[in-house]
Coordinates of C-alpha atoms (C1' of nucleotides) in Angstrom, one line a residue:
Chain A
M945 CA -40.4 -16.5 25.3
T946 CA -41.4 -13.1 24.2
N947 CA -37.9 -11.8 24.1
P948 CA -37.3 -9.0 21.7
I949 CA -34.5 -11.1 20.4
G950 CA -35.6 -14.7 20.0
K951 CA -33.3 -17.7 19.5
R952 CA -34.3 -17.6 15.8
E953 CA -32.7 -14.2 15.2
L954 CA -29.8 -15.0 17.5
N955 CA -28.9 -18.2 15.7
K956 CA -29.3 -16.5 12.4
A957 CA -26.9 -13.8 13.4
R958 CA -24.4 -16.3 14.7
K959 CA -24.5 -18.2 11.5
R960 CA -24.0 -15.1 9.5
A961 CA -21.0 -14.1 11.6
E962 CA -19.6 -17.6 11.1
I963 CA -19.9 -17.3 7.3
V964 CA -18.3 -13.8 7.4
D965 CA -15.5 -15.2 9.4
I966 CA -14.7 -18.0 7.0
A967 CA -15.1 -15.7 4.0
T968 CA -12.7 -13.2 5.6
R969 CA -10.0 -15.8 5.8
S970 CA -10.6 -16.9 2.3
F971 CA -10.7 -13.5 0.7
F972 CA -7.6 -12.4 2.7
E973 CA -5.7 -15.5 1.6
H974 CA -6.8 -15.9 -2.0
G975 CA -8.2 -12.5 -3.1
Y976 CA -11.7 -11.9 -4.4
A977 CA -11.6 -13.7 -7.8
A978 CA -9.9 -16.8 -6.5
T979 CA -12.2 -17.3 -3.6
S980 CA -15.1 -19.6 -4.4
M981 CA -18.5 -19.7 -2.7
S982 CA -18.5 -23.5 -2.9
A983 CA -15.3 -23.7 -1.0
I984 CA -16.7 -21.4 1.7
A985 CA -19.8 -23.6 1.9
E986 CA -17.7 -26.6 2.3
E987 CA -15.5 -25.1 5.0
L988 CA -18.7 -24.0 6.8
G989 CA -19.8 -27.6 6.8
G990 CA -23.2 -26.4 5.6
S991 CA -24.6 -26.2 2.1
K992 CA -24.6 -23.4 -0.6
A993 CA -28.3 -22.8 0.0
T994 CA -27.4 -21.6 3.5
L995 CA -24.9 -19.1 2.0
W996 CA -27.4 -17.6 -0.4
A997 CA -30.0 -17.4 2.4
H998 CA -27.7 -14.9 4.2
F999 CA -26.1 -13.1 1.3
A1000 CA -27.7 -12.5 -2.1
S1001 CA -24.4 -12.8 -4.0
K1002 CA -20.6 -13.1 -3.7
Q1003 CA -20.3 -9.4 -3.9
D1004 CA -22.7 -8.9 -1.0
L1005 CA -20.6 -11.3 1.1
F1006 CA -17.4 -9.5 0.1
A1007 CA -18.9 -6.1 1.1
A1008 CA -19.9 -7.5 4.5
V1009 CA -16.4 -8.8 5.0
I1010 CA -14.8 -5.5 4.2
D1011 CA -17.3 -3.6 6.3
L1012 CA -16.4 -5.6 9.4
Q1013 CA -12.7 -5.3 8.9
V1014 CA -12.9 -1.6 8.3
D1015 CA -14.9 -1.2 11.5
S1016 CA -12.3 -3.1 13.5
F1017 CA -9.5 -1.1 12.0
S1018 CA -11.3 2.1 12.5
Q1019 CA -11.8 1.3 16.2
D1020 CA -8.1 0.6 16.6
I1021 CA -7.2 4.0 15.1
D1022 CA -9.7 5.7 17.4
E1023 CA -8.1 4.4 20.5
V1024 CA -4.6 5.8 19.8
L1025 CA -5.0 9.5 20.1
T1026 CA -8.3 10.3 21.9
S1027 CA -7.9 13.5 24.0
Q1028 CA -4.1 13.6 23.9
T1029 CA -2.3 16.9 24.1
Y1030 CA 0.9 17.4 22.2
S1031 CA 4.2 16.4 23.8
V1032 CA 7.2 14.6 22.4
P1033 CA 6.6 11.4 24.4
A1034 CA 3.0 11.5 23.4
L1035 CA 4.0 11.9 19.8
R1036 CA 6.4 9.0 20.0
R1037 CA 3.8 6.8 21.7
A1038 CA 1.2 7.6 19.1
C1039 CA 3.6 7.0 16.1
A1040 CA 4.6 3.6 17.5
R1041 CA 1.0 2.7 18.0
F1042 CA -0.1 3.8 14.6
L1043 CA 2.6 1.8 13.1
E1044 CA 1.6 -1.2 15.1
C1045 CA -2.0 -0.8 14.0
L1046 CA -1.0 -0.5 10.3
L1047 CA 1.3 -3.5 10.5
R1048 CA -1.2 -5.8 12.1
E1049 CA -1.8 -8.9 10.0
N1050 CA -5.4 -8.0 9.3
A1051 CA -4.7 -4.4 8.5
I1052 CA -2.1 -5.4 6.0
R1053 CA -4.4 -7.9 4.4
L1054 CA -7.3 -5.5 4.4
F1055 CA -5.1 -2.9 2.7
R1056 CA -3.9 -5.4 0.1
L1057 CA -7.5 -6.3 -0.7
V1058 CA -8.8 -2.8 -0.9
V1059 CA -5.9 -1.7 -3.1
S1060 CA -6.3 -4.7 -5.5
E1061 CA -10.1 -4.7 -5.7
G1062 CA -10.8 -1.0 -5.2
G1063 CA -10.8 -0.3 -8.9
R1064 CA -13.5 -2.9 -9.5
F1065 CA -15.5 -2.0 -6.3
P1066 CA -15.6 1.7 -5.9
E1067 CA -18.0 1.6 -3.0
I1068 CA -15.5 -0.5 -1.1
K1069 CA -12.7 1.9 -1.7
E1070 CA -14.8 4.8 -0.5
M1071 CA -16.0 2.9 2.6
F1072 CA -12.4 2.2 3.6
Y1073 CA -11.1 5.6 2.7
S1074 CA -13.6 7.6 4.7
R1075 CA -13.5 5.4 7.8
G1076 CA -9.7 4.8 7.6
P1077 CA -7.3 7.4 6.3
V1078 CA -9.7 10.4 6.5
K1079 CA -10.5 9.7 10.1
L1080 CA -6.8 9.1 11.0
R1081 CA -5.8 12.4 9.5
K1082 CA -8.5 14.3 11.5
C1083 CA -7.2 12.8 14.7
V1084 CA -3.6 13.6 14.0
I1085 CA -4.4 17.2 12.9
E1086 CA -6.3 17.7 16.2
F1087 CA -3.4 16.4 18.1
F1088 CA -0.8 18.7 16.5
A1089 CA -3.3 21.7 16.7
T1090 CA -2.9 21.6 20.5
R1091 CA 0.6 23.0 19.9
V1092 CA 0.9 24.7 16.5
S1093 CA -1.5 26.5 14.1
E1094 CA -4.1 24.6 12.2
A1095 CA -2.4 25.1 8.9
R1096 CA 0.9 23.9 10.3
A1097 CA -0.8 21.0 12.0
T1098 CA -2.3 19.9 8.7
E1099 CA 1.1 20.1 7.0
L1100 CA 2.7 18.1 9.8
S1101 CA 0.0 15.5 9.8
R1102 CA 0.3 14.9 6.1
L1103 CA 4.0 14.3 6.4
M1104 CA 3.8 12.2 9.5
I1105 CA 1.1 10.0 8.1
A1106 CA 2.9 9.7 4.8
M1107 CA 6.0 8.5 6.6
I1108 CA 4.2 5.9 8.5
T1109 CA 2.2 4.6 5.6
G1110 CA 5.3 4.8 3.4
F1111 CA 7.0 2.4 5.8
R1112 CA 4.1 0.0 5.4
S1113 CA 4.3 0.3 1.6
D1114 CA 7.8 -1.0 1.8
I1115 CA 6.8 -3.9 4.1
L1116 CA 4.1 -5.0 1.6
L1117 CA 6.7 -5.9 -0.9
R1118 CA 9.5 -7.1 1.3
P1119 CA 10.3 -10.8 1.7
S1120 CA 10.4 -10.7 5.5
S1121 CA 8.7 -8.5 8.0
P1122 CA 10.7 -5.9 9.8
S1123 CA 12.3 -6.5 13.2
M1124 CA 11.2 -4.8 16.3
A1125 CA 14.5 -2.9 16.4
E1126 CA 14.0 -1.6 12.8
R1127 CA 10.5 -0.4 13.6
E1128 CA 11.8 1.4 16.7
A1129 CA 14.6 3.0 14.9
F1130 CA 12.2 4.2 12.2
V1131 CA 9.9 5.7 14.8
D1132 CA 12.8 7.4 16.5
S1133 CA 14.1 9.1 13.4
L1134 CA 10.5 10.0 12.3
V1135 CA 9.8 11.6 15.6
E1136 CA 13.1 13.5 15.6
M1137 CA 12.4 14.8 12.1
I1138 CA 8.8 15.9 13.0
T1139 CA 9.9 17.6 16.3
R1140 CA 12.5 19.7 14.5
G1141 CA 9.5 21.5 13.0
I1142 CA 7.7 22.2 16.3
P1143 CA 8.7 24.7 19.0
D1144 CA 9.7 23.1 22.4
Q1145 CA 7.2 25.2 24.3
P1146 CA 3.7 26.1 23.4
T1147 CA 3.6 29.6 21.8
P1148 CA 1.6 31.8 24.3
S1149 CA -1.4 33.3 22.5
Chain B
M919 CA 19.8 -12.5 -46.6
T920 CA 22.3 -13.8 -44.1
N921 CA 21.4 -11.3 -41.5
P922 CA 22.0 -12.5 -37.9
I923 CA 18.4 -11.4 -37.4
G924 CA 16.1 -12.8 -40.1
K925 CA 12.6 -11.8 -40.7
R926 CA 11.5 -14.9 -39.0
E927 CA 12.9 -13.9 -35.6
L928 CA 11.9 -10.4 -36.1
N929 CA 8.3 -11.3 -36.7
K930 CA 8.3 -13.6 -33.8
A931 CA 9.6 -11.0 -31.5
R932 CA 7.0 -8.5 -32.8
K933 CA 4.2 -11.0 -32.2
R934 CA 5.6 -11.7 -28.7
A935 CA 5.7 -8.0 -28.0
E936 CA 2.1 -7.6 -29.3
I937 CA 0.9 -10.3 -27.0
V938 CA 2.7 -8.8 -24.0
D939 CA 1.2 -5.5 -24.8
I940 CA -2.4 -6.8 -24.9
A941 CA -1.8 -8.9 -21.8
T942 CA -0.4 -5.9 -19.9
R943 CA -3.6 -4.0 -20.5
S944 CA -5.7 -6.9 -19.5
F945 CA -3.8 -7.7 -16.3
F946 CA -3.6 -4.1 -15.3
E947 CA -7.4 -3.7 -15.8
H948 CA -8.8 -6.9 -14.5
G949 CA -6.0 -8.4 -12.3
Y950 CA -4.4 -11.8 -12.7
A951 CA -7.3 -14.2 -11.9
A952 CA -9.9 -12.2 -13.8
T953 CA -7.8 -12.1 -17.0
S954 CA -8.5 -14.9 -19.4
M955 CA -6.1 -16.3 -22.0
S956 CA -9.0 -16.8 -24.4
A957 CA -9.9 -13.1 -24.1
I958 CA -6.3 -12.1 -24.9
A959 CA -6.3 -14.4 -27.9
E960 CA -9.5 -12.9 -29.1
E961 CA -8.2 -9.4 -28.8
L962 CA -5.0 -10.4 -30.5
G963 CA -7.0 -11.5 -33.5
G964 CA -5.1 -14.8 -33.5
S965 CA -5.8 -18.1 -31.9
K966 CA -4.9 -19.6 -28.6
A967 CA -2.4 -21.9 -30.2
T968 CA -0.3 -18.8 -31.0
L969 CA -0.4 -17.7 -27.4
W970 CA 0.9 -21.1 -26.2
A971 CA 3.6 -21.0 -28.9
H972 CA 5.1 -18.0 -27.3
F973 CA 4.3 -18.6 -23.6
A974 CA 4.1 -22.0 -21.9
S975 CA 1.4 -20.9 -19.5
K976 CA -0.6 -18.0 -18.1
Q977 CA 2.0 -17.6 -15.3
D978 CA 4.8 -17.3 -17.8
L979 CA 2.9 -14.6 -19.7
F980 CA 2.2 -12.8 -16.5
A981 CA 5.9 -12.9 -15.5
A982 CA 6.9 -11.4 -18.9
V983 CA 4.4 -8.6 -18.4
I984 CA 5.7 -7.7 -15.0
D985 CA 9.3 -8.0 -16.1
L986 CA 8.8 -5.5 -18.9
Q987 CA 7.0 -3.0 -16.6
V988 CA 9.6 -3.3 -13.9
D989 CA 12.2 -2.6 -16.5
S990 CA 10.6 0.5 -17.7
F991 CA 9.9 1.7 -14.1
S992 CA 13.5 1.0 -13.2
Q993 CA 14.8 3.0 -16.1
D994 CA 12.6 6.0 -15.1
I995 CA 14.1 5.8 -11.5
D996 CA 17.6 5.6 -12.9
E997 CA 17.3 8.8 -14.8
V998 CA 16.3 11.0 -11.9
L999 CA 19.4 11.1 -9.7
T1000 CA 22.4 10.0 -11.8
S1001 CA 25.6 11.8 -10.8
Q1002 CA 23.8 14.5 -8.9
T1003 CA 25.4 16.3 -5.9
Y1004 CA 23.4 17.4 -3.0
S1005 CA 21.9 20.9 -3.1
V1006 CA 18.4 22.1 -2.0
P1007 CA 17.3 22.8 -5.6
A1008 CA 18.6 19.3 -6.7
L1009 CA 16.7 17.7 -3.8
R1010 CA 13.5 19.5 -4.7
R1011 CA 13.9 18.5 -8.4
A1012 CA 14.6 14.9 -7.5
C1013 CA 11.6 14.7 -5.1
A1014 CA 9.3 16.1 -7.7
R1015 CA 10.5 13.7 -10.4
F1016 CA 10.3 10.7 -8.1
L1017 CA 6.8 11.6 -7.2
E1018 CA 6.0 12.0 -10.9
C1019 CA 7.4 8.6 -11.6
L1020 CA 5.5 6.9 -8.8
L1021 CA 2.2 8.5 -9.9
R1022 CA 2.5 7.6 -13.5
E1023 CA -0.5 5.5 -14.6
N1024 CA 1.6 2.4 -15.3
A1025 CA 3.6 2.7 -12.1
I1026 CA 0.4 2.8 -10.1
R1027 CA -1.1 -0.2 -11.9
L1028 CA 2.1 -2.1 -11.6
F1029 CA 2.2 -1.4 -7.9
R1030 CA -1.4 -2.5 -7.5
L1031 CA -0.7 -5.7 -9.3
V1032 CA 2.5 -6.5 -7.4
V1033 CA 0.8 -5.8 -4.1
S1034 CA -2.2 -7.9 -4.8
E1035 CA -0.5 -10.9 -6.5
G1036 CA 2.8 -10.7 -4.7
G1037 CA 1.6 -13.2 -2.0
R1038 CA 0.8 -15.8 -4.6
F1039 CA 3.9 -15.1 -6.9
P1040 CA 6.9 -14.6 -4.6
E1041 CA 9.3 -14.4 -7.6
I1042 CA 7.4 -11.4 -8.9
K1043 CA 7.5 -9.6 -5.6
E1044 CA 11.2 -10.1 -5.4
M1045 CA 11.8 -9.1 -9.0
F1046 CA 10.0 -5.9 -8.4
Y1047 CA 11.5 -5.2 -5.0
S1048 CA 15.1 -5.6 -6.0
R1049 CA 14.8 -3.6 -9.2
G1050 CA 12.5 -1.0 -7.8
P1051 CA 12.6 0.1 -4.1
V1052 CA 16.1 -1.3 -3.4
K1053 CA 17.6 0.5 -6.4
L1054 CA 15.8 3.7 -5.5
R1055 CA 17.1 3.7 -2.0
K1056 CA 20.7 3.1 -3.2
C1057 CA 20.4 6.1 -5.5
V1058 CA 19.0 8.3 -2.8
I1059 CA 21.6 7.3 -0.2
E1060 CA 24.4 8.1 -2.6
F1061 CA 22.9 11.5 -3.2
F1062 CA 22.6 12.4 0.4
A1063 CA 26.1 11.0 1.1
T1064 CA 27.6 13.8 -1.0
R1065 CA 26.7 16.1 1.9
V1066 CA 26.2 14.1 5.2
S1067 CA 27.6 10.9 6.7
E1068 CA 26.6 7.5 5.3
A1069 CA 24.6 6.6 8.4
R1070 CA 22.7 9.9 8.3
A1071 CA 22.2 9.6 4.6
T1072 CA 20.6 6.2 5.1
E1073 CA 18.3 7.6 7.7
L1074 CA 17.3 10.6 5.6
S1075 CA 16.7 8.3 2.6
R1076 CA 14.4 6.1 4.5
L1077 CA 12.3 9.0 5.7
M1078 CA 12.3 10.8 2.3
I1079 CA 11.3 7.7 0.4
A1080 CA 8.7 6.8 3.0
M1081 CA 7.1 10.2 2.6
I1082 CA 6.9 10.0 -1.1
T1083 CA 5.6 6.4 -1.2
G1084 CA 3.2 7.3 1.6
F1085 CA 1.8 10.0 -0.5
R1086 CA 1.2 7.4 -3.2
S1087 CA -0.5 5.1 -0.7
D1088 CA -3.1 7.7 -0.1
I1089 CA -3.6 8.3 -3.9
L1090 CA -4.2 4.6 -4.4
L1091 CA -7.4 4.8 -2.3
R1092 CA -8.6 8.2 -3.1
P1093 CA -11.5 8.8 -5.5
S1094 CA -9.8 11.4 -7.6
S1095 CA -6.1 12.0 -8.4
P1096 CA -4.3 14.9 -6.8
S1097 CA -4.0 18.3 -8.4
M1098 CA -0.7 19.7 -9.6
A1099 CA -0.9 22.3 -6.8
E1100 CA -1.4 19.6 -4.1
R1101 CA 1.6 17.7 -5.4
E1102 CA 3.8 20.7 -5.4
A1103 CA 2.7 21.8 -1.9
F1104 CA 3.5 18.3 -0.7
V1105 CA 7.0 18.3 -2.3
D1106 CA 7.6 21.8 -0.8
S1107 CA 6.8 20.8 2.7
L1108 CA 8.7 17.5 2.3
V1109 CA 11.8 19.3 1.1
E1110 CA 11.5 21.8 3.9
M1111 CA 11.3 19.1 6.5
I1112 CA 14.3 17.1 5.1
T1113 CA 16.5 20.1 4.8
R1114 CA 16.0 21.0 8.4
G1115 CA 18.1 18.0 9.1
I1116 CA 21.0 18.9 6.8
P1117 CA 23.6 21.6 7.3
D1118 CA 23.5 24.4 4.8
Q1119 CA 27.2 24.0 3.9
P1120 CA 29.1 20.8 3.4
T1121 CA 31.1 20.0 6.6
P1122 CA 34.8 20.2 5.7
S1123 CA 36.5 16.9 6.4
Chain C
dC1487 C1' -47.8 -31.1 19.9
dA1488 C1' -48.0 -28.7 15.4
dA1489 C1' -46.8 -25.0 12.3
dA1490 C1' -43.2 -22.2 10.7
dA1491 C1' -38.6 -21.1 9.8
dA1492 C1' -34.1 -22.2 9.1
dG1493 C1' -30.4 -25.4 7.7
dT1494 C1' -28.8 -29.6 4.8
dG1495 C1' -27.6 -32.6 0.9
dT1496 C1' -27.6 -33.5 -3.7
dA1497 C1' -28.2 -32.7 -8.1
dC1498 C1' -28.6 -29.4 -11.5
dT1499 C1' -28.0 -25.4 -15.1
dT1500 C1' -25.3 -22.2 -17.4
dA1501 C1' -21.2 -20.4 -18.4
dG1502 C1' -16.4 -19.7 -18.3
dT1503 C1' -11.6 -21.4 -17.5
dA1504 C1' -6.6 -23.3 -19.0
dG1505 C1' -4.7 -25.9 -22.0
dT1506 C1' -4.5 -29.4 -26.3
dA1507 C1' -5.0 -31.4 -30.9
dC1508 C1' -5.0 -31.0 -35.6
dA1509 C1' -5.7 -29.7 -40.3
dG1510 C1' -4.9 -26.1 -43.4
dG1511 C1' -2.9 -21.5 -44.7
dT1512 C1' 0.9 -18.2 -45.4
dA1513 C1' 5.1 -16.0 -45.2
dT1514 C1' 10.2 -16.9 -45.1
dG1515 C1' 14.8 -18.5 -46.4
dA1516 C1' 17.9 -21.3 -49.0
Chain D
dT1010 C1' 10.7 -23.4 -56.2
dC1011 C1' 9.9 -25.8 -52.1
dA1012 C1' 10.5 -27.2 -47.5
dT1013 C1' 10.3 -25.3 -43.1
dA1014 C1' 8.5 -22.7 -39.5
dC1015 C1' 5.1 -20.1 -37.9
dC1016 C1' 0.1 -18.6 -37.8
dT1017 C1' -5.0 -19.5 -37.7
dG1018 C1' -9.6 -21.5 -36.9
dT1019 C1' -12.2 -24.8 -34.9
dA1020 C1' -13.3 -28.2 -32.0
dC1021 C1' -12.1 -30.5 -28.0
dT1022 C1' -11.1 -32.2 -22.9
dA1023 C1' -11.4 -31.7 -18.2
dC1024 C1' -12.5 -28.7 -14.8
dT1025 C1' -14.4 -25.1 -11.9
dA1026 C1' -17.4 -21.3 -10.9
dA1027 C1' -22.0 -18.9 -9.4
dG1028 C1' -26.3 -19.6 -8.6
dT1029 C1' -30.9 -22.5 -8.5
dA1030 C1' -34.3 -26.2 -7.3
dC1031 C1' -36.1 -29.3 -4.3
dA1032 C1' -37.0 -32.6 -1.1
dC1033 C1' -35.5 -33.5 3.6
dT1034 C1' -34.4 -32.8 8.6
dT1035 C1' -33.7 -30.0 12.6
dT1036 C1' -34.9 -26.3 15.6
dT1037 C1' -37.7 -22.8 17.5
dT1038 C1' -42.0 -20.8 18.6
dG1039 C1' -46.8 -20.4 20.0

DNA sequence: CAAAAAGTGTACTTAGTAGTACAGGTATGA
DNA sequence: TCATACCTGTACTACTAAGTACACTTTTTG
């Protein structure tokens, strides 16, 4: 076969993905320091040599894990608000979805990991920040800007995002996860509060 | 001397405090797993035997560290809202102070540590949660309840606290800390948003 | 089929970990 | 003064980690 992608490269990529998958679970569960490469190799079924054939070091593997998760998170965020115009129902829908994204198991674990290891791995912190929060804010500002001024949209975005991420902050430390009803009640009062600061009809220019 | 507190106990307490102090810095800087008891002993100047004379294990020492920090954080929180009645200036002052408390170096590091190790040490998570967030919310509800109904006060507290902790969430991941002006602007818009949902005058019962 | 590339198993090096044991030193308290 | 309680240094056990070396087998490719 003279395929541009031979079986060689395909298998290699598959193996790599498998390693990243196992490593993700381990880093998520035990944190960076308490995850051991030997344990990953064992779970993989293969040997350590295979691990080092794909990643030069533990840090390299960690970076690959975070990169993948950030990507998936970033995609989730993207899908919520693309080409939406402001309306109260659209706002409510968006808030509920954002909250859902942020409370997903993987998103919580990613956040935990970035918060705890960010100090020691600045490049990981930046990777997450630019593709996560920064992007999110841009989307939300655009959404509000379809109804209010850019300055006001920025202000509202900041408050709205703060409320949603603040809710997550609490979840991180709570013994049990919040009920559906609690989440809905929170979104309702959040939306009510935000809409108080927005005129019912678009101001004609 | 027949003092109830002899030099013996005093010295012991001092040594203990010194150990906790060094351990605090190390846990804050490197996290739980990456902090070594040997390193603490070395920095202490003493020997490992001394460490184990005061704390039965690394986990014990860690718990003592968190306990002390939670206490100090809890006291800070207490001082902000004691016997305050609702008014817009009081609200603004309280928000500014809460934000200041939450953004203190030690509070941030404590939060980081509790978030990252909370999964592995549930008792630490609970210790922090009950003496931190739970207490804070109670104070804020009481404050709002001097003006609005209890139910409404609960709702407003949730939103207000979410906004403030959400601001911190962002800080945790940002490359640089926020300017004074940014903090003030945030508090201003937060206060404006909250006060929209509160009558200017107390409703006569 | 044969060469090349990748994966595997095992054993290894080097270094660091929590925690222990013990002998000698030093401050305290009666 | 003198026993007690604590502190210190050193050496130790038992274990685990990251990363390497190497001979071996399997799979892919031409």
